[in-house]
Short mmCIF file of C-alpha atoms in Angstrom, two decimals:
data_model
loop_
_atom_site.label_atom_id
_atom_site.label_comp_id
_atom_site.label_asym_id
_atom_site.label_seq_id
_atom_site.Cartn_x
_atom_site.Cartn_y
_atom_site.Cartn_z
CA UNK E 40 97.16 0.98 -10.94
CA UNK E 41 99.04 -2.08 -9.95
CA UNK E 42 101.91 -1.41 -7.45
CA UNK E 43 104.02 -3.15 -10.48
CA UNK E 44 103.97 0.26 -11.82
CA UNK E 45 104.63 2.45 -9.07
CA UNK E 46 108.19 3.99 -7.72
CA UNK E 47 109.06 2.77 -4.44
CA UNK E 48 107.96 7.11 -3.43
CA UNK E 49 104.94 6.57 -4.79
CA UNK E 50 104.02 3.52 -3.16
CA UNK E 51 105.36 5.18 0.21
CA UNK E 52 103.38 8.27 -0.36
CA UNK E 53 100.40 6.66 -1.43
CA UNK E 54 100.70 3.63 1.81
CA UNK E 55 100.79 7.35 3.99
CA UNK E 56 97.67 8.11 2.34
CA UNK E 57 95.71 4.87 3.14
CA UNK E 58 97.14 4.99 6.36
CA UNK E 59 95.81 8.12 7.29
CA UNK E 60 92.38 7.86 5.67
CA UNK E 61 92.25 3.96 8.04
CA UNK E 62 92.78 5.80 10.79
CA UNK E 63 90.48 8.67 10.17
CA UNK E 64 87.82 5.81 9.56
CA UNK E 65 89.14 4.15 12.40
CA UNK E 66 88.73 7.08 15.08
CA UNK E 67 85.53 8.19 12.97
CA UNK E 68 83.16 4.85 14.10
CA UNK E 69 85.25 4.70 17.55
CA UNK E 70 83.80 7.86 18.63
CA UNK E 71 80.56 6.19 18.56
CA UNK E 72 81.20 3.66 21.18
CA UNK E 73 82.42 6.29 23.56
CA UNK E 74 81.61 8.91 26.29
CA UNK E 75 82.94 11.55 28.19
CA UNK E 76 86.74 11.96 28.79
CA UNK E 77 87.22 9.02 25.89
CA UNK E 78 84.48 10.64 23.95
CA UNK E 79 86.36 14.18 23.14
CA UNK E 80 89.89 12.55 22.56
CA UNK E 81 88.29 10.67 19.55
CA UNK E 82 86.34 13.23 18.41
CA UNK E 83 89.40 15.51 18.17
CA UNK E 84 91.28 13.06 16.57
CA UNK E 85 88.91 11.79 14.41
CA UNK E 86 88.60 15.45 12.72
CA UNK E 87 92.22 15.76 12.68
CA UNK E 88 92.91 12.90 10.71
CA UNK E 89 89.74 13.45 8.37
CA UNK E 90 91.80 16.81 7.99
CA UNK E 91 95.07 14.77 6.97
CA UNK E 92 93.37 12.57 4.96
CA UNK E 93 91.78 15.16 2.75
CA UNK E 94 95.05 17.13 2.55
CA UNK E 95 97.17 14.31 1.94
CA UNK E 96 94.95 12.28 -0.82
CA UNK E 97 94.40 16.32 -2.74
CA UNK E 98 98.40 16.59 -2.71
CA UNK E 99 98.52 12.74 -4.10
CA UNK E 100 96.33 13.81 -6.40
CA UNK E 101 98.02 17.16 -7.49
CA UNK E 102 100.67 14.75 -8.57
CA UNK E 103 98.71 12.38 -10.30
CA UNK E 104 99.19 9.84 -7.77
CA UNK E 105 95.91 7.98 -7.21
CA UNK E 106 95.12 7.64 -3.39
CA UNK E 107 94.53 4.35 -2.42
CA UNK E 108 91.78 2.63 -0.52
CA UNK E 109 91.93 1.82 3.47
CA UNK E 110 92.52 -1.65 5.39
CA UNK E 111 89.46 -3.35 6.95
CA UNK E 112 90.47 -2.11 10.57
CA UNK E 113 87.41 0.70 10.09
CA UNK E 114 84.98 -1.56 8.63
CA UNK E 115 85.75 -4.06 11.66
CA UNK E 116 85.13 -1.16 14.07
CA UNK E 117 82.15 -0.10 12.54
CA UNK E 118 80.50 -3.75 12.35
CA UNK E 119 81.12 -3.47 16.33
CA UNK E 120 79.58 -0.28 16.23
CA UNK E 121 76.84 -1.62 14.89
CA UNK E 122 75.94 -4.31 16.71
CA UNK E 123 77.09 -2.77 20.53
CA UNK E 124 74.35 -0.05 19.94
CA UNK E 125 75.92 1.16 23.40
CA UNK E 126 78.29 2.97 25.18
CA UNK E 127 81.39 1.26 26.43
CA UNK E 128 82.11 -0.64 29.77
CA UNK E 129 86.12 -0.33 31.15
CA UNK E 130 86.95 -3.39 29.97
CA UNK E 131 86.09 -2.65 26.28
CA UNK E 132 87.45 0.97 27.04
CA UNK E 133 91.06 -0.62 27.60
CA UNK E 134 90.63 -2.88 24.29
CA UNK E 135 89.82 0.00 22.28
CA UNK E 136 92.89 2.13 23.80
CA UNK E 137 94.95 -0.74 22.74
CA UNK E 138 93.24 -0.69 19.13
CA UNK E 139 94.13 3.11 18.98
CA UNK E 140 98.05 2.89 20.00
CA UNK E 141 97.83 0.39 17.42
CA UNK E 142 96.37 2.75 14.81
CA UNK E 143 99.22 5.29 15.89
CA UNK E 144 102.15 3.29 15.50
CA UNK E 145 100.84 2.36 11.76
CA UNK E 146 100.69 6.05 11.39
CA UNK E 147 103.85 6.53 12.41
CA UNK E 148 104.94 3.38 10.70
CA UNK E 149 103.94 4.56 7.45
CA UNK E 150 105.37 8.14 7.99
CA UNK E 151 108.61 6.70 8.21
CA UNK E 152 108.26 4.77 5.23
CA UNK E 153 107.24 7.81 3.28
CA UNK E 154 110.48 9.69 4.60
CA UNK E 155 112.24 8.16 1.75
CA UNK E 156 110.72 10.20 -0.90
CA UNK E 157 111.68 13.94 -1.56
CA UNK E 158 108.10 15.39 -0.68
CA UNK E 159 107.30 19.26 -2.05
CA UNK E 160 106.86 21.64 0.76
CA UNK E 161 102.34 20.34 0.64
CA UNK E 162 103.80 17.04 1.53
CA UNK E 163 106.39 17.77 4.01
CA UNK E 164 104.05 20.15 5.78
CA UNK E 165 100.97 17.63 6.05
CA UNK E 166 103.28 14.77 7.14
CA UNK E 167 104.83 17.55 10.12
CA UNK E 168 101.28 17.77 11.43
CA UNK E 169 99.77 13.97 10.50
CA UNK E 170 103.58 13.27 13.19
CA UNK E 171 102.91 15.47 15.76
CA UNK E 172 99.03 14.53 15.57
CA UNK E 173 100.40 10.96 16.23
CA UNK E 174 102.75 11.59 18.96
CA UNK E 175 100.10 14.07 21.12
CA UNK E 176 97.45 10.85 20.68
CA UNK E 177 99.76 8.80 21.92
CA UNK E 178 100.10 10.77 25.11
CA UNK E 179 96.66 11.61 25.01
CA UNK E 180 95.89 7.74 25.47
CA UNK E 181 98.57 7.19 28.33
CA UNK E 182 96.54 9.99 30.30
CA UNK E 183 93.26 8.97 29.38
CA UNK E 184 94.44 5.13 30.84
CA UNK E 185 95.55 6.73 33.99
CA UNK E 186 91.64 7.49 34.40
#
């Protein structure tokens, strides 16, 4: 549907949902590169946001809101993925922490922007834990750079 059509809520709830389904694409070819320490964090958020992303998209849907369709940050990632065939060295490590806060703030970004709407109680309740999923990464990345 063209955003023409769409409510301002709509578009905000639906920019949530691509936003979270990015990012679970995102963390989902990431965890690939990776080992160790690096390795788990991404795993664990990877899940979670897979998690979100199914939740979120089945309450857009509930509505009759059609979820829309990610940026090309994952398919990026995974054409690294692809061609590194190896684990990362520290320097890449520190790019892809970077590339992570980045993925968080969008998050975040796009969790404000769905604030706007009055969400049902399935909404509110996802975008709670998709927010504190967010803020714990973000700490989770400061520790893991400490490293």
């Amino acid at each position: 549907m063209n955003n023409l059509f769409r409510s301002p809520e709509e578009t905000a709830l639906m920019g949530l949902g691509v936003a979270l389904e990015a990012a679970a694409t995102f963390y989902a070819h990431a965890r690939e590169l990776s080992h160790g320490d690096l390795r788990a964090f991404l795993n664990e958020r990877a899940d979670a946001l897979a998690g979100a992303s199914v939740a979120w998209n089945g309450n857009l849907k509930d509505r009759d809101i059609l979820p829309g369709t990610p940026d090309e940050d994952a398919e990026t990632l995974r054409r690294i993925t692809l061609f590194a065939g190896m684990t990362l060295g520290a320097d890449e490590e520190a790019a892809l922490f970077d590339m992570c806060a980045r993925m968080e703030q969008r998050l975040l970004a796009a969790l404000g922007e769905a604030a706007i709407t009055a969400m049902d109680e399935p909404f509110a309740q996802a975008a709670e834990e998709a927010g504190h999923g967010c803020v714990a990464a973000i700490a989770g990345i400061w520790r893991l750079r400490k490293k």
